[in-house]
Coordinates of C-alpha atoms and ligand atoms in Angstrom, one line a residue:
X12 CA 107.8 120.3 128.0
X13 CA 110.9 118.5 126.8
X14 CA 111.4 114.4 125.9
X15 CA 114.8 112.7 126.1
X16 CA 115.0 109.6 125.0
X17 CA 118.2 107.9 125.9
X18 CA 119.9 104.9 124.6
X19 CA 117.7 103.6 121.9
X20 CA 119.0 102.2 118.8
X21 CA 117.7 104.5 115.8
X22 CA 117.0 103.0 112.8
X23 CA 115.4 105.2 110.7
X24 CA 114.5 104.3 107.6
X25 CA 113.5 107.8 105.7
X26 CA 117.1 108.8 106.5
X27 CA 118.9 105.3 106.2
X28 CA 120.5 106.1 109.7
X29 CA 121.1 103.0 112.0
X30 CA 122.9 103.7 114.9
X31 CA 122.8 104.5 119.0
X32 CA 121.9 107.8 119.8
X33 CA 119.8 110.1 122.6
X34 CA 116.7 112.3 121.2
X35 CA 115.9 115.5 122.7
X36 CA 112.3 116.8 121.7
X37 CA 111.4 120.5 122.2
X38 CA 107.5 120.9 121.7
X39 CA 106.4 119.1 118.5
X40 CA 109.9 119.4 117.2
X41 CA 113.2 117.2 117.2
X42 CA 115.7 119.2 119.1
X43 CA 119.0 117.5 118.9
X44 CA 120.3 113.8 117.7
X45 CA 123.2 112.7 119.0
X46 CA 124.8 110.4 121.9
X47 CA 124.8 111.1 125.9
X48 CA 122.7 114.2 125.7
X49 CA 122.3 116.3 129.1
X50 CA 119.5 116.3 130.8
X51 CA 117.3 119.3 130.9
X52 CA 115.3 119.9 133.4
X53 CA 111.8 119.0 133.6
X54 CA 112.1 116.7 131.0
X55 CA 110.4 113.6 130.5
X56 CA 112.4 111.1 129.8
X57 CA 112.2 107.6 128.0
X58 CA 114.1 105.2 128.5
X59 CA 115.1 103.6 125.0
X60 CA 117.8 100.4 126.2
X61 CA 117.9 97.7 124.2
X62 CA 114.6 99.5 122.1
X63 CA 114.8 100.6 118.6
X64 CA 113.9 103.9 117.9
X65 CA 112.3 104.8 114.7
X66 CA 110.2 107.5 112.5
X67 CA 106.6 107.2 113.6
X68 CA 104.6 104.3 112.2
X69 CA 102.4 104.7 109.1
X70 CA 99.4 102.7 108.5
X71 CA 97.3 103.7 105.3
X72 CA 94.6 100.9 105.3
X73 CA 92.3 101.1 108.8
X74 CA 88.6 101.2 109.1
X75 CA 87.7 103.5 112.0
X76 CA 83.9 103.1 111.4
X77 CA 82.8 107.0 112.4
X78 CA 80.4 108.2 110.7
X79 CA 78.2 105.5 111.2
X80 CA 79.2 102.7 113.0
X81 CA 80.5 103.9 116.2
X82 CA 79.1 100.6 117.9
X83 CA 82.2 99.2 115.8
X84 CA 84.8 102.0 116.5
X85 CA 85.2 105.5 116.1
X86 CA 87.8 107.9 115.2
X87 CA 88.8 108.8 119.3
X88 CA 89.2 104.8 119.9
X89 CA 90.3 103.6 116.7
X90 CA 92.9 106.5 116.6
X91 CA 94.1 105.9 120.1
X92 CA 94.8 102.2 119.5
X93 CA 97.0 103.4 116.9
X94 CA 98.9 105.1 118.6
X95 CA 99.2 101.9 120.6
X96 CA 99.8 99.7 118.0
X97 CA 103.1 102.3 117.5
X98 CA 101.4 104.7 115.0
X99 CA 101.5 108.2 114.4
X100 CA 99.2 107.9 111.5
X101 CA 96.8 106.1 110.0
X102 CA 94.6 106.3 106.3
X103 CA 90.9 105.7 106.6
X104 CA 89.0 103.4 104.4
X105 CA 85.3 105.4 103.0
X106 CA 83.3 102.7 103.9
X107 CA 81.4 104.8 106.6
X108 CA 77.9 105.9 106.6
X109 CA 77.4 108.1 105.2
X110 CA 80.2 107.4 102.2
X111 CA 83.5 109.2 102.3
X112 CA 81.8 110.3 98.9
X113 CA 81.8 114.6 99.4
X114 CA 84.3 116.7 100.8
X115 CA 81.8 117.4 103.4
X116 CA 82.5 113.4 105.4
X117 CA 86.2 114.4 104.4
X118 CA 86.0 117.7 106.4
X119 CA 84.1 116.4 109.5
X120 CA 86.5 113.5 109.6
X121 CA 89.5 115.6 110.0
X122 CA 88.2 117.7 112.3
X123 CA 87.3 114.5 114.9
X124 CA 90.8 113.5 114.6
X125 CA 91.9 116.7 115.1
X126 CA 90.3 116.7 118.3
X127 CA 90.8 113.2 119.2
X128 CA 95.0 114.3 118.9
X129 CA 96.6 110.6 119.2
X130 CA 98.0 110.8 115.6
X131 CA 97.2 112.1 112.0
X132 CA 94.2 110.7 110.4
X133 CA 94.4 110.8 106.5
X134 CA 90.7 110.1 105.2
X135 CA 90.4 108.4 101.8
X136 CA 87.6 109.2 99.6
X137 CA 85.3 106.4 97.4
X138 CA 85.8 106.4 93.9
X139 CA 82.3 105.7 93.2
X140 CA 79.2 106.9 95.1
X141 CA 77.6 105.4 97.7
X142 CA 80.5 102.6 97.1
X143 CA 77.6 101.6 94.5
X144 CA 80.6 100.9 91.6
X145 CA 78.0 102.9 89.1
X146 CA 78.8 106.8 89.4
X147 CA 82.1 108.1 90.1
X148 CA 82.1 110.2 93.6
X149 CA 83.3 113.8 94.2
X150 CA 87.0 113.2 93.9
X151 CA 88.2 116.6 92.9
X152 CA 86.4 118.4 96.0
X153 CA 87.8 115.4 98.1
X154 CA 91.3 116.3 96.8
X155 CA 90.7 119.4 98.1
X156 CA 89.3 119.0 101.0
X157 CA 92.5 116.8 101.6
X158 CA 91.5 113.0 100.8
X159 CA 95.2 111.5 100.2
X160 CA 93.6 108.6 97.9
X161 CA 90.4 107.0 96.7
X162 CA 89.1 103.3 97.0
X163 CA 85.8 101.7 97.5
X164 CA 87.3 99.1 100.4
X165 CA 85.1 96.6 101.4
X166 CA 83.6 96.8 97.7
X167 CA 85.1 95.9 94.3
X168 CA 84.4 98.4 91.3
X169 CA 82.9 95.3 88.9
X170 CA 82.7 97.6 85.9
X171 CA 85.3 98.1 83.9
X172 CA 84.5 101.3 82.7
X173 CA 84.1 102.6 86.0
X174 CA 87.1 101.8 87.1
X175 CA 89.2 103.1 84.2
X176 CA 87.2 106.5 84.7
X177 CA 88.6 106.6 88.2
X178 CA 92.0 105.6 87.7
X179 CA 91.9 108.7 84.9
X180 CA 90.3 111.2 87.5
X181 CA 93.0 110.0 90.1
X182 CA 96.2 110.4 88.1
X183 CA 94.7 113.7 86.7
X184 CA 94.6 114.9 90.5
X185 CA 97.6 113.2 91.2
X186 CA 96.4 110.6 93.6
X187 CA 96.6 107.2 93.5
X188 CA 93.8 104.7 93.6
X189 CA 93.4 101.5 96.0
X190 CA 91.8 98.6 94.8
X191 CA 89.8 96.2 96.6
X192 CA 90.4 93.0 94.1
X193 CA 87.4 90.7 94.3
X194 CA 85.7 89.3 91.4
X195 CA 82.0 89.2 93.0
X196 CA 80.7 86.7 90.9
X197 CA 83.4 84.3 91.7
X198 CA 83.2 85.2 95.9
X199 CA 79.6 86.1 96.9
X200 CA 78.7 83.4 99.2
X201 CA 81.9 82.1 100.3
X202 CA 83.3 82.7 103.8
X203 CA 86.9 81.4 103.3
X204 CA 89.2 80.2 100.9
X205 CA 88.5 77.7 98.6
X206 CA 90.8 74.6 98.8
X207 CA 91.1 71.3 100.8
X208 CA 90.0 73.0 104.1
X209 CA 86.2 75.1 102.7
X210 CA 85.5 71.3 101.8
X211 CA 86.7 69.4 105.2
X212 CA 84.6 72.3 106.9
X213 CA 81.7 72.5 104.6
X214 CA 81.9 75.9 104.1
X215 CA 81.5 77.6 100.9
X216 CA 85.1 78.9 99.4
X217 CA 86.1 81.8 97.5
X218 CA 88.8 80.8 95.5
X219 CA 92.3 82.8 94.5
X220 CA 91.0 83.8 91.5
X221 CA 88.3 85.9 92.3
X222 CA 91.0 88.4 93.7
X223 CA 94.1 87.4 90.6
X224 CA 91.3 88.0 88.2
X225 CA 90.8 91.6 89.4
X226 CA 94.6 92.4 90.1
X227 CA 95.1 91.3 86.2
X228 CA 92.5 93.7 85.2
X229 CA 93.5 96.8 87.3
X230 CA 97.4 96.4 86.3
X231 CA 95.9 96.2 82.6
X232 CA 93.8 99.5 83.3
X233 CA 96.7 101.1 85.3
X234 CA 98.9 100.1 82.4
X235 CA 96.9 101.7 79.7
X236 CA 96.0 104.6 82.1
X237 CA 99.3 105.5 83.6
X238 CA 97.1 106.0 86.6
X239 CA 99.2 105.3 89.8
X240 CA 97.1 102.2 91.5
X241 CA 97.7 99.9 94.7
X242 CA 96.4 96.7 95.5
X243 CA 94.8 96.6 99.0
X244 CA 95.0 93.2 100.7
X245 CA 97.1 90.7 98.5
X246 CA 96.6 87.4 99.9
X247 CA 97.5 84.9 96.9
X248 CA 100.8 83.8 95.3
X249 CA 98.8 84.4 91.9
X250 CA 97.9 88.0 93.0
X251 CA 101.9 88.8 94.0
X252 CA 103.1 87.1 90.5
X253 CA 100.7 89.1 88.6
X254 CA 102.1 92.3 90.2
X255 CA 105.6 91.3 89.9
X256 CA 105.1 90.9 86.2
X257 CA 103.3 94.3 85.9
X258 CA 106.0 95.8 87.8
X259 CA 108.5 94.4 85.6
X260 CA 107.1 96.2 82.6
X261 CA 107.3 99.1 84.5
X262 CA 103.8 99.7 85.4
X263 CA 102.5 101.8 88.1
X264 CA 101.7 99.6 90.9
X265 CA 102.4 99.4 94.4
X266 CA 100.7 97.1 96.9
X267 CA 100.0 95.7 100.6
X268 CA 99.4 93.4 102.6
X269 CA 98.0 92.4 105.8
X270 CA 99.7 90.5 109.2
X271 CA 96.8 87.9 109.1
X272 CA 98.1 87.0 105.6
X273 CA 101.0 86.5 106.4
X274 CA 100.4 84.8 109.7
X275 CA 97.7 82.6 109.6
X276 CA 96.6 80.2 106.9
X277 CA 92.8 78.7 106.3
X278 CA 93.8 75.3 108.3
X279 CA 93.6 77.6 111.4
X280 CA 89.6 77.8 110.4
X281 CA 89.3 74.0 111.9
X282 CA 87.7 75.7 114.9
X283 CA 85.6 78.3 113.6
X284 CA 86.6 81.1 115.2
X285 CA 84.6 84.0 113.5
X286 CA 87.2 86.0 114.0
X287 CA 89.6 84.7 111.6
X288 CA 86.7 85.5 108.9
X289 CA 88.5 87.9 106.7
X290 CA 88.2 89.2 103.2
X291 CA 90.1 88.2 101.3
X292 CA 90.3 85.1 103.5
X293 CA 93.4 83.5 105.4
X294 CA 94.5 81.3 102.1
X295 CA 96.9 78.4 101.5
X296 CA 100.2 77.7 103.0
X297 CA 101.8 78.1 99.8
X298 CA 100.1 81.6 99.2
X299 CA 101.5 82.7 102.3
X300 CA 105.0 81.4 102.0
X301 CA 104.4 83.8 98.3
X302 CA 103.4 86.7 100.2
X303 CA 106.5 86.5 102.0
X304 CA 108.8 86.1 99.1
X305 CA 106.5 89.5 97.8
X306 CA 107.6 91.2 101.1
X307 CA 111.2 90.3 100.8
X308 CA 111.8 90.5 96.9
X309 CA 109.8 94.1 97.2
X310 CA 106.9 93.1 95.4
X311 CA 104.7 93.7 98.3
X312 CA 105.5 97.6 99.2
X313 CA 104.2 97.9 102.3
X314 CA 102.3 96.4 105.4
X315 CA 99.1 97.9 106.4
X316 CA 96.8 96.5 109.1
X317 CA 93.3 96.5 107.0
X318 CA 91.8 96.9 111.0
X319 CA 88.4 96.0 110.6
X320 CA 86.7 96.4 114.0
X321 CA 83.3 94.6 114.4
X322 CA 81.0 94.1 117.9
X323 CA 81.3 91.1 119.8
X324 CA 77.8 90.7 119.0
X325 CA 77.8 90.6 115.1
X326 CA 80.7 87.8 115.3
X327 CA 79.1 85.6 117.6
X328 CA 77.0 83.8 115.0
X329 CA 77.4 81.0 113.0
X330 CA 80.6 81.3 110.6
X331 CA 78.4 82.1 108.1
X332 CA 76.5 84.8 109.2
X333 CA 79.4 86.4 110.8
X334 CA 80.9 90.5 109.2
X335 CA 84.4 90.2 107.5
X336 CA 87.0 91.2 109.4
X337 CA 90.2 91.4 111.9
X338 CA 90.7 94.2 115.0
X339 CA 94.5 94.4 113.5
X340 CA 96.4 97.9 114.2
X341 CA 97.3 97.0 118.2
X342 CA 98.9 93.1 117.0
X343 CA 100.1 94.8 113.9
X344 CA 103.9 95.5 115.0
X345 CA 104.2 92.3 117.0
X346 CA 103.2 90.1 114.2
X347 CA 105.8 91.9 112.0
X348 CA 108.6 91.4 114.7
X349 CA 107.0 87.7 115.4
X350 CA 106.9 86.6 112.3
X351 CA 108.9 88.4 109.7
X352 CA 111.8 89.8 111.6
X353 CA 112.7 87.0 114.1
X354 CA 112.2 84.2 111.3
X355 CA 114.9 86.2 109.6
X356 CA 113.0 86.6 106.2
X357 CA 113.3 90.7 106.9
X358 CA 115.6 92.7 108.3
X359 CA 114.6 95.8 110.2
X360 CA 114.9 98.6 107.6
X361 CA 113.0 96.6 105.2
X362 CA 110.3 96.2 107.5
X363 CA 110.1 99.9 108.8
X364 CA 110.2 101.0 105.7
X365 CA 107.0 99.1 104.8
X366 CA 105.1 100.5 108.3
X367 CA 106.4 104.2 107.0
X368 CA 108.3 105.1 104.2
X369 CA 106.6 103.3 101.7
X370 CA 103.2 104.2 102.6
X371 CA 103.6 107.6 103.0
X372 CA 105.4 107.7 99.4
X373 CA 102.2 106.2 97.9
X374 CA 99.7 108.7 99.8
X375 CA 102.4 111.6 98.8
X376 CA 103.1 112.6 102.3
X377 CA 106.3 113.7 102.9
X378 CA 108.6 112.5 106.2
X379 CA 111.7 114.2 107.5
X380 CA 112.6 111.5 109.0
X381 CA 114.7 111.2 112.8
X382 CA 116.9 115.0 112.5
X383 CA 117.7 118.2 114.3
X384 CA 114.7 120.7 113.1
X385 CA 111.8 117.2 112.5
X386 CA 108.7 117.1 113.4
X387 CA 108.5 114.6 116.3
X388 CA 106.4 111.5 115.4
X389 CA 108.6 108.7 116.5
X390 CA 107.9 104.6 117.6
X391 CA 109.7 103.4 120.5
X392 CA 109.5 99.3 119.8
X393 CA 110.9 96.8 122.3
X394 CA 111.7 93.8 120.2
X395 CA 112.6 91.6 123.2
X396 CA 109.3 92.3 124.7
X397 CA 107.3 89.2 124.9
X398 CA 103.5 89.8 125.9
X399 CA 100.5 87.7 125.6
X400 CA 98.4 88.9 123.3
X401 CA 94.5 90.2 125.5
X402 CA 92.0 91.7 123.5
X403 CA 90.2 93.3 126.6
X404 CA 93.1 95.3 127.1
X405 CA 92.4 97.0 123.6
X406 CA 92.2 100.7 123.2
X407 CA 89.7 99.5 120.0
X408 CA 86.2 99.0 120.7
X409 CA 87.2 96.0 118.1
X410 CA 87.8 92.2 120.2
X411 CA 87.9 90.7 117.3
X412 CA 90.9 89.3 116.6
X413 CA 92.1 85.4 116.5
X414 CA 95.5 86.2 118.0
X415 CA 93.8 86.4 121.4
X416 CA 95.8 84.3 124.1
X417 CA 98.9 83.7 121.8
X418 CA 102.3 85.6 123.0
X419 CA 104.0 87.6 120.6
X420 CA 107.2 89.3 120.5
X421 CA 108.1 92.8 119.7
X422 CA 105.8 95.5 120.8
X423 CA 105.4 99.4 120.9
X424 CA 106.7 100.9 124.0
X425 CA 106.1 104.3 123.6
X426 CA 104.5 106.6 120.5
X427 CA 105.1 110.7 120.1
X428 CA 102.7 112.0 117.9
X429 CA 104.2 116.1 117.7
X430 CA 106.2 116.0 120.7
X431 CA 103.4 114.5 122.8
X432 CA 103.4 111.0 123.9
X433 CA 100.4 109.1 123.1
X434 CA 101.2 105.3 124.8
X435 CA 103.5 104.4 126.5
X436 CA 105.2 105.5 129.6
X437 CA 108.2 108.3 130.2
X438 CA 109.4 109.5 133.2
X439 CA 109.6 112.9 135.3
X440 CA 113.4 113.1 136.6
X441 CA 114.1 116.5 138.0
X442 CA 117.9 117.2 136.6
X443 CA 120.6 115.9 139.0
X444 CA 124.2 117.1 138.2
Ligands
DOR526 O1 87.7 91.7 106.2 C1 87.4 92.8 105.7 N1 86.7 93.7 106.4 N2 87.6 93.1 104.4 C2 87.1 94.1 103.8 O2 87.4 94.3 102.6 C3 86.3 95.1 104.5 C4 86.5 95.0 106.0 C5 85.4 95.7 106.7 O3 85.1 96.9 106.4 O4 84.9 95.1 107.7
ZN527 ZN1 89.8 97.2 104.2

């Protein structure tokens, strides 16, 4: 079975190309690039006007809960709302249970997304067993088994010495290591940030520099190391200074961060809604108008949705009592075009570049990129689309997410994973000369 798809703007930022052209996909493969292509018969065809076109969407920090917590998501759902988030792959946090800890989880994971076919799933390994932060896990048989990073998620590594062992292990396997920055002494027993708004709301706050404090240290380590490290999650303006700095002096950091931070700040917490309970939290105005400036100055490498899917059950409690985390990957685009394109503060090859490019740079996967002889994983996005955002129409088994009910411009149209589509709609038009 072929794919045309006709008319769409490409902008493509693995090969820098921006311009209108048709796509003609053969199999898992991209046949021909070029404009008014004739079409074949049997095809399938997509119709791309007014649509940008682009390589297929990367997201390297989701949670997709299996093995373990399939009440939460699992790697058939959380895979298939990728793909209708726009993505064609996705890297799994090893906050499972059991631990991504042996090559054994690794295996098993790939294998279910394998099966599961809506896009490439890249598991990534703990550095420390058990996420305990005491013993460093099986990372060479990981590497083998094909873990593209290692990170305890969910879990800072609070010794030192621990963390510098892992950073060595990683760059002597080449990979790099995400960090989860989150001095536990300074959070444990907050629930938001700490400011003007955790004192209105009585709530107990966790303050910026529970996460600075750990960003310092890990640029120090990765400095001294010459490990390669990147920061999950960066939600303060201290955080993207302290990377900026490091970066300046050449060290080798890369980092994220998340739609919710740069979307939402704590004064949306006035109502608790337990589903903007996030770590790190929704922060200050100011840290957010920071992470922007990081996203457009390059300090912040690359978006990533940090989906954490929980059951409806476990967030409705008291704010509290409710589980960290957003259902991000299917907002994840819309927020991007809402917020960061159509504000003007990015322009669309930055931002693709930070949903693709960059990520796949840092996990050392390569991309051909939209050309004649590609693999075909593209993103079909419509960035006029308006649609109201309705979390019962999620693919994830995840409802929780706070931008329920609010419209959003910008969305996925259509997703190819290999030639097949995996959302989105195409056409049968038998040929008509
Ligand atoms: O909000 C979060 N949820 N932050 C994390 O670091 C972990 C995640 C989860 O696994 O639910
Ligand atoms: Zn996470």
């Amino acid at each position: 079975m072929s794919i045309l798809i006709q008319n769409g703007r490409i902008i493509d930022p693995v090969t820098g190309l921006d311009e209108k052209s048709d796509i003609l996909i053969e199999g898992d493969t991209i046949r021909k690039v070029a404009p008014n292509l004739p079409v074949p018969e049997q095809a399938e065809i997509i119709d791309a006007q007014n649509c940008i076109v682009t390589a297929g969407l990367m997201d390297m920090h989701v949670h997709l809960r299996e093995p373990g917590y399939e009440a939460q998501e699992d790697i058939e759902s959380g895979s298939l709302a990728a793909a209708h988030g726009g993505f064609t792959a996705v890297a799994c946090m090893a906050n499972t249970n059991p631990v991504v800890d042996n090559a054994a989880v690794v295996r098993a994971i790939l294998l279910r997304a394998a099966e599961a076919g809506h896009c490439r799933v890249y598991p990534i390994g703990s550095i420390t067993k058990g996420l305990e932060g005491k013993e460093l896990a099986e990372i060479g048989d990981m590497v083998e088994a094909g873990i593209k990073a290692v990170s305890d998620d969910g879990k800072p590594v609070k010794d030192s010495s621990v963390m510098r062992n892992g950073l060595l292990y990683a760059k002597a396997l080449g990979i790099p290591v995400i960090s989860h920055c989150e001095d536990s002494d300074l959070s444990t027993g907050g629930s938001m940030n700490e400011g003007y708004y955790s004192t209105a709301l009585g709530l107990r706050g966790i303050p910026a520099a529970a996460e600075e404090i750990m960003v310092a240290r890990d640029c120090i380590l990765a400095e001294a190391t010459g490990a390669k490290l990147h920061i999950a999650h960066v939600s303060t303006a201290g955080s993207v200074r302290i990377i900026r700095e490091a970066k300046a002096r050449g060290v080798c950091v890369t980092c994220e961060a998340a739609p919710h931070h740069f979307s939402l700040t704590d004064e949306n917490l006035v109502g608790y809604d337990t589903n903007l309970k996030v770590n790190p939290p929704l922060r200050s105005k100011s840290d957010v108008e920071a992470v922007i400036e990081g996203l457009q100055d390059g300090t912040i490498d690359v978006i990533a949705s940090d989906h954490a899917p929980h059951t409806r059950e476990a967030k409705e409690v008291e704010f509290d009592y409710a589980p960290f985390g957003i259902s991000g990957i299917e907002t994840e685009l819309a927020l991007v075009v809402t917020n960061l394109i159509q504000p003007g503060y990015l322009d669309w090859m930055q931002a693709l570049k930070k949903l693709s490019v960059a990520p796949a740079e840092i996990l050392g996967i390569p991309l051909s990129g939209i050309r004649e002889g590609s693999r075909a994983d593209l993103t079909v996005l419509d960035p006029n689309l308006e649609r109201k955002v309705d979390v019962n129409l999620f693919k994830s088994k995840g409802k929780n997410s706070p931008f329920n009910g609010r419209v959003l411009k910008g969305w996925a149209t259509a997703t190819i994973y290999g030639g097949k589509l995996t959302a989105g709609k195409a056409w049968n038009k038998q040929h008509k000369s």
